[in-house]
Amino acid sequence: MTNLLYTDIEDALRESVRGAMERHLDPHSTTGIYDEPKPWEAKAWQSLTEELGVAGLLVPEDRGGVGAGPREAAVVLEEIGRAVAPVPYLTSSVIATQVLLELGESEHIAALAAGEATAALVLPWSARPGHWSPVQGTEPVKPVAGAMGADLLLIPVAEAGGVQLHLVKAAETTVESLVSFDMTRPLAAVTPASGEVLATGDDAHRAVEAGLQAGAALLASEQYGLARSCLETTVDYVKNRIQFARPIGSFQAIKHRLADLYLEVTQAGAAARYAAATLADDDADKAVAISVAQTYCSDVAVHAAEEAVQLHGGNGMTWEYPVHLYLKRAKSSQLALGTPEKHRQDLGPLVNITT
Amino acid sequence: MTNLLYTDIEDALRESVRGAMERHLDPHSTTGIYDEPKPWEAKAWQSLTEELGVAGLLVPEDRGGVGAGPREAAVVLEEIGRAVAPVPYLTSSVIATQVLLELGESEHIAALAAGEATAALVLPWSARPGHWSPVQGTEPVKPVAGAMGADLLLIPVAEAGGVQLHLVKAAETTVESLVSFDMTRPLAAVTPASGEVLATGDDAHRAVEAGLQAGAALLASEQYGLARSCLETTVDYVKNRIQFARPIGSFQAIKHRLADLYLEVTQAGAAARYAAATLADDDADKAVAISVAQTYCSDVAVHAAEEAVQLHGGNGMTWEYPVHLYLKRAKSSQLALGTPEKHRQDLGPLVNITT
Amino acid sequence: MSDPKTMLRQRVDELLATYDPATVSATEFLGARFDAGLAWVHFPEGHGGLGLPQEYNEDVANWLAEAGAPEPDRSRNGIGLGMVAPTIMAIGTKEQQEKYLRPLYTCEEIWCQLFSEPGAGSDLAAVATKAVLSGDTWTVDGQKVWTSGAHHAKRAILVARTDIEVPKHAGMTYFLVDMEDPGIEVRPLRQITGEAEFNEVFLNGVKIPDADRVGETGEGWKVATTTLNNERVAIGSGADREAGHIGVLAEKWRKYPAIRSEAAYHELMHWWIEAEVTRLTGERLRQQLEVGQPGPEGSAMKLAFATQAQAITGLAIELDPDHGLLYDDWTMHRPDSTDFLGRDVGFRYLRAKGNSLEGGSSEILRNVVAERVLGLPAEQRLDKGIPFKDVPR
Amino acid sequence: MSDPKTMLRQRVDELLATYDPATVSATEFLGARFDAGLAWVHFPEGHGGLGLPQEYNEDVANWLAEAGAPEPDRSRNGIGLGMVAPTIMAIGTKEQQEKYLRPLYTCEEIWCQLFSEPGAGSDLAAVATKAVLSGDTWTVDGQKVWTSGAHHAKRAILVARTDIEVPKHAGMTYFLVDMEDPGIEVRPLRQITGEAEFNEVFLNGVKIPDADRVGETGEGWKVATTTLNNERVAIGSGADREAGHIGVLAEKWRKYPAIRSEAAYHELMHWWIEAEVTRLTGERLRQQLEVGQPGPEGSAMKLAFATQAQAITGLAIELDPDHGLLYDDWTMHRPDSTDFLGRDVGFRYLRAKGNSLEGGSSEILRNVVAERVLGLPAEQRLDKGIPFKDVPR
């Protein structure tokens, strides 16, 4: 079976990204986004793109990237999840980048890899691999993730007999921001527009599909990072919070719940890693791995965040404590790129289980 | 809303039945049924029928019964569940009796009410109200509950355009006993046969339907009685079982699980009571009440028995301790008269929720 | 002598004849109702009652409702009406009863509750806010939290530590506080929903006359328990089918076929059934109360309500992802009252997270059920018999 | 000098040339394999090994399997091979190693485990079976339970109490016992399934030479822990997809369309996914072990296995009610080994109930994960530092 462990290089990458997130983000300023919306935290994004160059992980060196791959991008996303970082890594550096990669595009992809531009795929954020429809008519598409602040929009438009993929400059259409449940990945309504046609028919379809697959596969790692962070934060909190003259983490009911959560988070890690690895290897089991990871990691992230709120007691309910940021991100991510129910629905036929 | 409390008369009835079960049953002899199968425990059944006369609770006085109703029968079934009593009360005194009641039959019903005879409805034990098929062909019907040892068999046979309900004396056909998961309610394969035709067409259909409805409504009370007994036995056990120099019932994880189980059992009691009450009142909400009670009480009984096994530790896994009798009865009863999944499926349209 | 019902009917008619609800103010009407002994008929005469059995309150309420008479605003003064009034009636002095009950009832004086502290959440008896007596005036210093309505309350009930040399349950005292005292500062406490439904309250040198102590010095725990017991009585009893979150979701399901699927159907029905059995349990509890046989189900039912509220709102978000990804409004507000069902699904989901914390966390309630209902052995207490000052915090 | 792999290949070829698996008995072949140092290559020379790294065992096993050579019967002598051998090797005396390892390996001597007692289940250190030394012979009295294979075992490992004046963990000693001692009575212990897979073992005046003590007197807890740790290593690592209960159910689903429904589909897929993520976790654990970085996942994975086994077999019964209402056979048997997947669905359901009890109950494992993996504070111990005789039991 494919390797599920982290390489030394990946460990080093994790350390760099974690350091950058710690330097450039703090929970209070992240919470501030809810009152003063912005597409992303400029300093954190700059650090990821300019200092660390991780926007180009998926892109080969000869097209302006660093020639790594999904395993490495997954490590970055684990750290983004851990920090609930408001950065467009998943939408621009993974999904949009993968769409362009698939098309053999090289001009814009170099700009994305270098962090000189960001892009977004214009589909509702709930679209999933194998189940999405190209944009019809002139009504705004919503809710679209990563479109706020993006330079480039990739719009798959319905055409007689298929899809036409348009590259539209943000300035050439209207991107209206929406009040999002998770303001750290703000959503927008994007008015469809025509632009440079990148591909049509099967090519266009395949490229969008590849973008969504990469997004779903690697979102699992972001969810895992978030879940693990919730577990660690909560373990730490219950060790230190004293009630009834003892740390509440010494109460057996709480210990057992956290033991169960540890199991879930650990398994989520294996599932996310397997999804990233099969994507990297273009393994025949890729579609199975993605559905498994999306179903499992989505729910584990929500459960971990919900347990974090509950076990932080009243503090978990406040605006002051950062726990709420995790819950909002987790719940939104559960809906992103297909709900667990939909992925479970998709999985059966892949493993010869049908109704 | 209908009265969900117990009357003083019902409390007295409960006490009598409980006393009889305690006098005439002990867990060891009940376990013995697994090695030496028998249709029921003669002494316990005799006590219920001859001493207490509860076989006639559903039957009006002018037809040889005591003219009580489903509420009182439900109390008897709670106690039968509590004792995992191997008696054909549900199959004969409720289901078969209700079928005959519906038909206005008075000869055999008097014998059933007096405990002079027992009867069984010949359908697979998984048949449920609204979803059963009359017997086709000559293949044995199985698994049928209550047929072993019964004097009379009520066989709904498929006829051109409907159902014909036959009354067959046990001696006139073949009743072959089956190795049952729950040997305290043994199952059999019954070879179809012709006998006295009690009804045809809609009348026959309505009678069978009434029998299954009464069975499903009141099985919930048996399940509640069983669940409550498991809770009480387990609470008692964990108060007295010492490990790590303290009763295991002082460990918070166990306390919290039992608190959750208390909630379930309490709610099961309300659901079962409501089903019995709506049956008694022939309330318009009866079908809803039955599906709710069957879905909920089936699962609570299984959960209570499973928790009992686990919290009795190794002892719960032994043949010696009676806990296994409860698990086997609970799991079988979950399948009886429709699984929770099927009842949940039935319920939606009744409350205007459809897919 | 006439039976109580006839007598009450007469009094109600007289009240309505003298104070026409259509013309007098709510305050005036409620004051007159109080003076007529029709506020809470089971209270003694002179304190808004007539010393009759509690069950007659329902009749009075029904008759007055028919006549379109105003009721006291429970959403604004729930603490006053539900907790303070019974506590003062049971334990307060005659002076306290005379001074506080009437304006409380007319809602001229809104009350709030100063119990929880940052270090005393589940462990309510760990309050550290200090009250020191000098002459016949107490001086209070400390911090309270999770106080709803503090910004429009005239008065508060307060539990404070008056002796740190005795074990924690023995060193607390219960007071009535004037919220207009210059030593009180109220700050909004913003929540996960974006709203500030609650407040933090800072007490710096707040003065309380000893006459506003309720119960003896050192008996605050006992008095607070009386107050809190009044909070949990008859929880959710007698609700209609599909009341609450499940009804909102079922209605949406019926209205929007697009959100339906087979898998979601079974999950929806699962929670529908859970809500229904809890409703039936509440109905049975109501029937038991009616015949004077209250059961111990209340604490367990609160567990069920919290679980269901959280699961159902979570499911509601999943059923309509493109809508669930949005939120109605993050702007900071200070709402006058709590509406769990108000606003959009995202708000309902976040607000429901509080249901397993406020009014006794689900963990504490499971302890209560295990120990008081099932009789399981209590947790080892590490703070038992130790002076408060020596207890680890 | 040749590299280990080449040398091992030569030895295997020599062994196969001298002892043709097709003609010699399994016992003879395994004896020769032991003598050639190919039983467990990481053991020292003379004890069935060659002092090589553990990883080479897989090569040897593969080569021998290709040649159709017999392996020791792990289903009958799992305790001997998996627990006794490593314990004797780590802590036993030279004499014990010489006397016991070879017949254990050839399965001429089957071993069983005398640890659990009626009063010492989760609390293994509460054993009350007493061993008293007189001269150089111990006399043992007591009762053990949950002993699998006791009725065909030649030998046993035993933990007994040798000092009641010290705290419980300090007063236990570990012995090797001859099951043919006349003081030993083995009674079948019938289980929920109808089978008697386990036994009760009564010890009355059983004699044990002091030479069969393992470790020092009073160090039995430490030795037993070594034994039990060997039990939990590498649990379920490297299994195939759909191994275990989920595979049985998935196959049935594929074969019998009649049992399918939309609701069941989602429940089946739920457990399919649970089983798959546990499998992936096991695979990752295997990869970690391979590179010498074992993780702490084992205990948590055992929780997952038990939960899944119980839920999946329960679901399997529900999916086919008319079949689930039946059982294959209630007759009391004493099976030679355990097969969780053998027999029909009813048996599998009942047998799976033991998965959360045997080898560390799920409750104990959650404690282990919480305390040793997450570092949460340990439960208050009421038996700490108290002589065993004074501990409540």
Coordinates of N, CA, C and O in Angstrom, one line a residue, chain A residues 34-35 124-126 143 178-181 183 187 241-246 251 257 302 306 309-311 313-319 324 327-328 331-332 334-335 339 341-342, chain C residues 118-123 146 168 190-192 194 261 263-264 314 317-318 321-322 324-327 330 346 349-350 353-354 356-357 363-364 379-383 391-393:
Chain A
Y34 N -15.0 38.9 11.2 CA -16.5 38.8 11.2 C -17.1 40.2 11.3 O -18.3 40.3 10.8
D35 N -16.4 41.1 11.8 CA -17.0 42.5 11.9 C -16.5 43.3 10.7 O -17.2 44.2 10.2
P124 N -21.0 26.7 -7.1 CA -21.4 26.8 -5.7 C -20.4 25.9 -4.9 O -19.9 24.9 -5.3
W125 N -20.1 26.4 -3.7 CA -19.1 25.7 -2.8 C -19.5 24.3 -2.4 O -18.7 23.5 -1.9
S126 N -20.8 24.0 -2.6 CA -21.3 22.6 -2.3 C -21.1 21.6 -3.4 O -21.4 20.4 -3.3
P143 N -23.2 30.1 -3.3 CA -22.1 30.9 -2.8 C -20.8 30.3 -3.3 O -20.6 29.1 -3.3
L178 N -20.9 37.9 0.4 CA -22.1 37.4 1.1 C -21.7 37.3 2.6 O -20.5 37.1 2.9
V179 N -22.7 37.4 3.5 CA -22.4 37.2 4.9 C -22.3 35.7 5.1 O -23.3 34.9 4.9
S180 N -21.1 35.2 5.4 CA -20.9 33.7 5.4 C -20.9 33.2 6.8 O -20.5 33.9 7.8
F181 N -21.3 32.0 6.9 CA -21.3 31.3 8.3 C -19.8 31.2 8.7 O -19.6 31.4 9.9
M183 N -16.6 33.2 8.1 CA -16.1 34.4 7.5 C -14.6 34.3 7.2 O -14.0 35.2 6.5
L187 N -17.6 33.9 1.3 CA -18.3 33.5 0.0 C -18.8 34.7 -0.7 O -18.9 35.8 -0.2
R241 N -8.4 23.7 33.7 CA -9.6 24.3 34.2 C -10.0 23.5 35.5 O -10.3 22.4 35.5
I242 N -10.0 24.3 36.6 CA -10.4 23.7 37.9 C -11.8 23.9 38.3 O -12.3 25.1 38.3
Q243 N -12.5 22.9 38.6 CA -13.9 23.0 39.1 C -14.0 21.8 40.2 O -13.4 20.8 40.0
F244 N -14.7 22.1 41.2 CA -14.8 21.1 42.3 C -13.4 20.7 42.8 O -13.1 19.5 43.0
A245 N -12.5 21.6 42.8 CA -11.2 21.4 43.4 C -10.3 20.5 42.6 O -9.4 19.9 43.1
R246 N -10.7 20.2 41.4 CA -9.8 19.3 40.5 C -9.9 19.7 39.1 O -10.9 20.3 38.7
F251 N -12.2 14.2 35.5 CA -13.5 13.5 35.5 C -13.6 12.5 34.4 O -13.3 12.8 33.3
R257 N -14.8 10.7 26.8 CA -15.2 11.4 25.6 C -13.9 11.8 24.8 O -13.9 11.7 23.6
V302 N -16.4 18.5 12.6 CA -17.5 19.1 13.3 C -17.6 18.5 14.7 O -17.8 19.3 15.6
E306 N -17.4 20.7 18.0 CA -18.6 20.8 18.9 C -18.1 20.3 20.4 O -18.6 20.9 21.4
V309 N -16.3 23.2 22.0 CA -17.2 24.2 22.5 C -17.8 23.7 23.9 O -17.7 24.5 24.9
Q310 N -18.3 22.5 23.9 CA -18.9 22.0 25.1 C -17.9 21.9 26.2 O -18.2 22.3 27.4
L311 N -16.8 21.4 26.0 CA -15.8 21.1 27.1 C -15.1 22.4 27.5 O -14.5 22.4 28.6
G313 N -16.9 24.8 28.2 CA -17.9 25.4 29.0 C -18.4 26.7 28.5 O -18.4 26.9 27.3
G314 N -18.8 27.6 29.4 CA -19.3 28.9 28.9 C -18.2 29.6 28.1 O -18.6 30.3 27.1
N315 N -17.0 29.4 28.4 CA -15.9 30.1 27.6 C -16.0 29.8 26.1 O -15.8 30.6 25.2
G316 N -16.4 28.5 25.8 CA -16.5 28.1 24.4 C -17.6 28.8 23.7 O -17.7 28.8 22.4
M317 N -18.6 29.4 24.4 CA -19.7 30.1 23.8 C -19.4 31.6 23.5 O -20.2 32.3 23.0
T318 N -18.2 32.0 24.0 CA -17.9 33.5 23.9 C -17.3 33.8 22.5 O -16.6 33.0 21.9
W319 N -17.4 35.1 22.2 CA -16.7 35.7 21.0 C -15.2 35.8 21.3 O -14.4 35.8 20.4
H324 N -15.0 29.3 18.7 CA -16.1 29.5 17.8 C -15.6 29.5 16.3 O -16.3 29.1 15.4
L327 N -15.5 26.0 15.1 CA -16.8 25.4 14.9 C -17.4 25.9 13.5 O -17.9 25.1 12.7
K328 N -17.2 27.2 13.3 CA -17.8 27.8 12.1 C -17.1 27.2 10.8 O -17.7 26.9 9.8
K331 N -18.1 23.4 10.4 CA -19.5 23.2 9.9 C -19.6 23.6 8.5 O -20.2 22.9 7.7
S332 N -19.0 24.7 8.1 CA -19.0 25.1 6.7 C -18.2 24.1 5.8 O -18.7 23.8 4.7
Q334 N -17.9 21.1 6.3 CA -18.7 19.8 6.1 C -19.6 19.9 4.9 O -19.9 18.9 4.2
L335 N -20.0 21.1 4.6 CA -20.9 21.4 3.4 C -20.1 21.5 2.1 O -20.6 21.3 1.0
T339 N -21.6 17.2 1.0 CA -21.8 16.8 2.3 C -21.4 15.3 2.5 O -21.4 14.6 1.6
E341 N -23.3 13.0 3.6 CA -24.3 12.1 3.0 C -24.1 11.9 1.5 O -24.3 10.8 1.0
K342 N -23.8 12.9 0.8 CA -23.6 12.8 -0.6 C -22.4 11.9 -1.0 O -22.4 11.1 -1.9
Chain C
P118 N -16.5 33.7 36.5 CA -15.5 33.0 35.6 C -15.0 31.7 36.2 O -14.8 30.8 35.5
G119 N -14.7 31.7 37.5 CA -14.2 30.5 38.1 C -15.2 29.6 38.7 O -14.9 28.6 39.4
A120 N -16.5 30.0 38.6 CA -17.6 29.2 39.2 C -18.7 29.0 38.2 O -19.6 29.7 38.1
G121 N -18.5 27.9 37.3 CA -19.4 27.7 36.3 C -20.3 26.5 36.7 O -21.3 26.6 37.3
S122 N -19.8 25.3 36.3 CA -20.5 24.1 36.8 C -20.4 24.0 38.3 O -21.3 23.5 39.0
D123 N -19.3 24.5 38.9 CA -19.1 24.4 40.3 C -19.6 25.7 40.9 O -18.8 26.5 41.4
W146 N -22.3 35.8 32.6 CA -23.5 35.1 32.1 C -24.8 35.6 32.7 O -25.8 34.9 32.9
K168 N -16.7 25.4 51.4 CA -17.3 26.4 50.4 C -18.8 26.5 50.5 O -19.3 27.6 50.4
R190 N -20.2 39.3 24.4 CA -20.6 38.8 23.1 C -20.4 37.3 23.0 O -19.5 36.7 23.5
Q191 N -21.4 36.7 22.3 CA -21.4 35.3 22.2 C -21.0 34.8 20.8 O -21.0 35.6 19.8
I192 N -20.9 33.5 20.6 CA -20.6 32.8 19.4 C -21.6 33.2 18.3 O -21.2 33.2 17.1
G194 N -22.6 36.2 17.7 CA -22.4 37.6 17.3 C -23.2 38.5 18.2 O -22.8 39.7 18.4
S261 N -34.0 13.8 0.6 CA -33.3 12.6 0.1 C -33.7 11.5 1.0 O -34.2 11.7 2.1
A263 N -31.7 9.3 2.5 CA -30.9 9.3 3.7 C -31.3 10.3 4.7 O -31.4 10.1 5.9
A264 N -31.6 11.5 4.2 CA -32.0 12.6 5.1 C -33.4 12.3 5.7 O -33.6 12.6 6.8
G314 N -28.1 21.2 13.4 CA -27.0 20.7 12.6 C -27.4 20.1 11.3 O -26.9 20.3 10.2
I317 N -28.8 22.5 8.7 CA -27.8 23.1 7.9 C -27.3 22.2 6.8 O -27.2 22.7 5.7
E318 N -27.1 21.0 7.1 CA -26.6 20.0 6.1 C -27.6 19.8 5.0 O -27.2 19.5 3.8
P321 N -27.2 22.9 1.9 CA -25.8 23.4 2.1 C -25.6 24.8 1.6 O -25.0 25.6 2.3
D322 N -26.2 25.1 0.4 CA -25.9 26.5 -0.1 C -26.5 27.6 0.7 O -26.0 28.7 0.8
G324 N -27.0 26.9 4.1 CA -26.3 26.8 5.4 C -24.9 27.4 5.4 O -24.3 27.7 6.5
L325 N -24.3 27.6 4.3 CA -23.0 28.3 4.2 C -23.1 29.7 4.5 O -22.1 30.4 4.7
L326 N -24.3 30.3 4.6 CA -24.5 31.7 4.8 C -25.0 32.0 6.2 O -25.4 31.1 7.0
Y327 N -25.0 33.2 6.6 CA -25.4 33.6 8.0 C -26.3 34.9 7.8 O -26.1 35.6 6.8
W330 N -23.9 39.1 11.5 CA -22.9 39.0 12.5 C -22.9 40.2 13.4 O -22.1 40.3 14.4
G346 N -28.4 29.2 10.8 CA -27.0 29.3 11.3 C -27.1 29.8 12.8 O -26.4 29.3 13.7
Y349 N -28.4 27.1 15.1 CA -27.4 26.0 15.3 C -26.4 26.5 16.4 O -26.1 25.8 17.4
L350 N -25.9 27.7 16.3 CA -24.9 28.2 17.2 C -25.5 28.5 18.6 O -25.0 28.1 19.6
K353 N -26.0 25.5 20.9 CA -24.8 25.0 21.6 C -24.9 25.4 23.1 O -24.3 24.7 23.9
G354 N -25.5 26.5 23.4 CA -25.6 26.9 24.8 C -26.6 26.0 25.6 O -26.5 26.0 26.8
S356 N -26.8 23.0 26.2 CA -26.2 22.0 27.0 C -25.2 22.6 28.1 O -24.5 21.8 28.7
L357 N -25.2 23.9 28.2 CA -24.4 24.6 29.2 C -25.2 25.4 30.2 O -25.0 25.2 31.4
E363 N -23.3 17.7 31.5 CA -22.4 16.8 32.4 C -23.0 16.9 33.8 O -23.1 15.8 34.5
I364 N -23.3 18.1 34.3 CA -23.8 18.2 35.7 C -25.1 17.5 35.8 O -25.4 16.7 36.7
E379 N -19.5 11.2 43.3 CA -18.1 11.4 43.0 C -17.4 11.7 44.3 O -17.9 12.3 45.2
Q380 N -16.1 11.2 44.4 CA -15.2 11.6 45.5 C -15.1 13.2 45.5 O -14.9 13.7 44.5
R381 N -15.3 13.8 46.7 CA -15.2 15.3 46.7 C -13.9 15.6 47.3 O -13.5 15.2 48.5
L382 N -13.1 16.4 46.6 CA -11.8 16.8 47.1 C -11.9 18.1 47.9 O -10.9 18.5 48.6
D383 N -13.1 18.7 47.9 CA -13.2 20.0 48.5 C -14.1 19.9 49.8 O -14.5 20.9 50.3
V391 N -9.0 25.5 49.3 CA -9.4 24.7 48.2 C -8.7 25.1 46.9 O -8.7 26.3 46.6
P392 N -8.2 24.1 46.2 CA -7.5 24.4 44.9 C -8.5 25.1 43.9 O -9.7 24.6 43.8
R393 N -8.1 26.2 43.3 CA -9.0 26.8 42.3 C -8.3 27.1 41.0 O -7.1 27.2 41.0

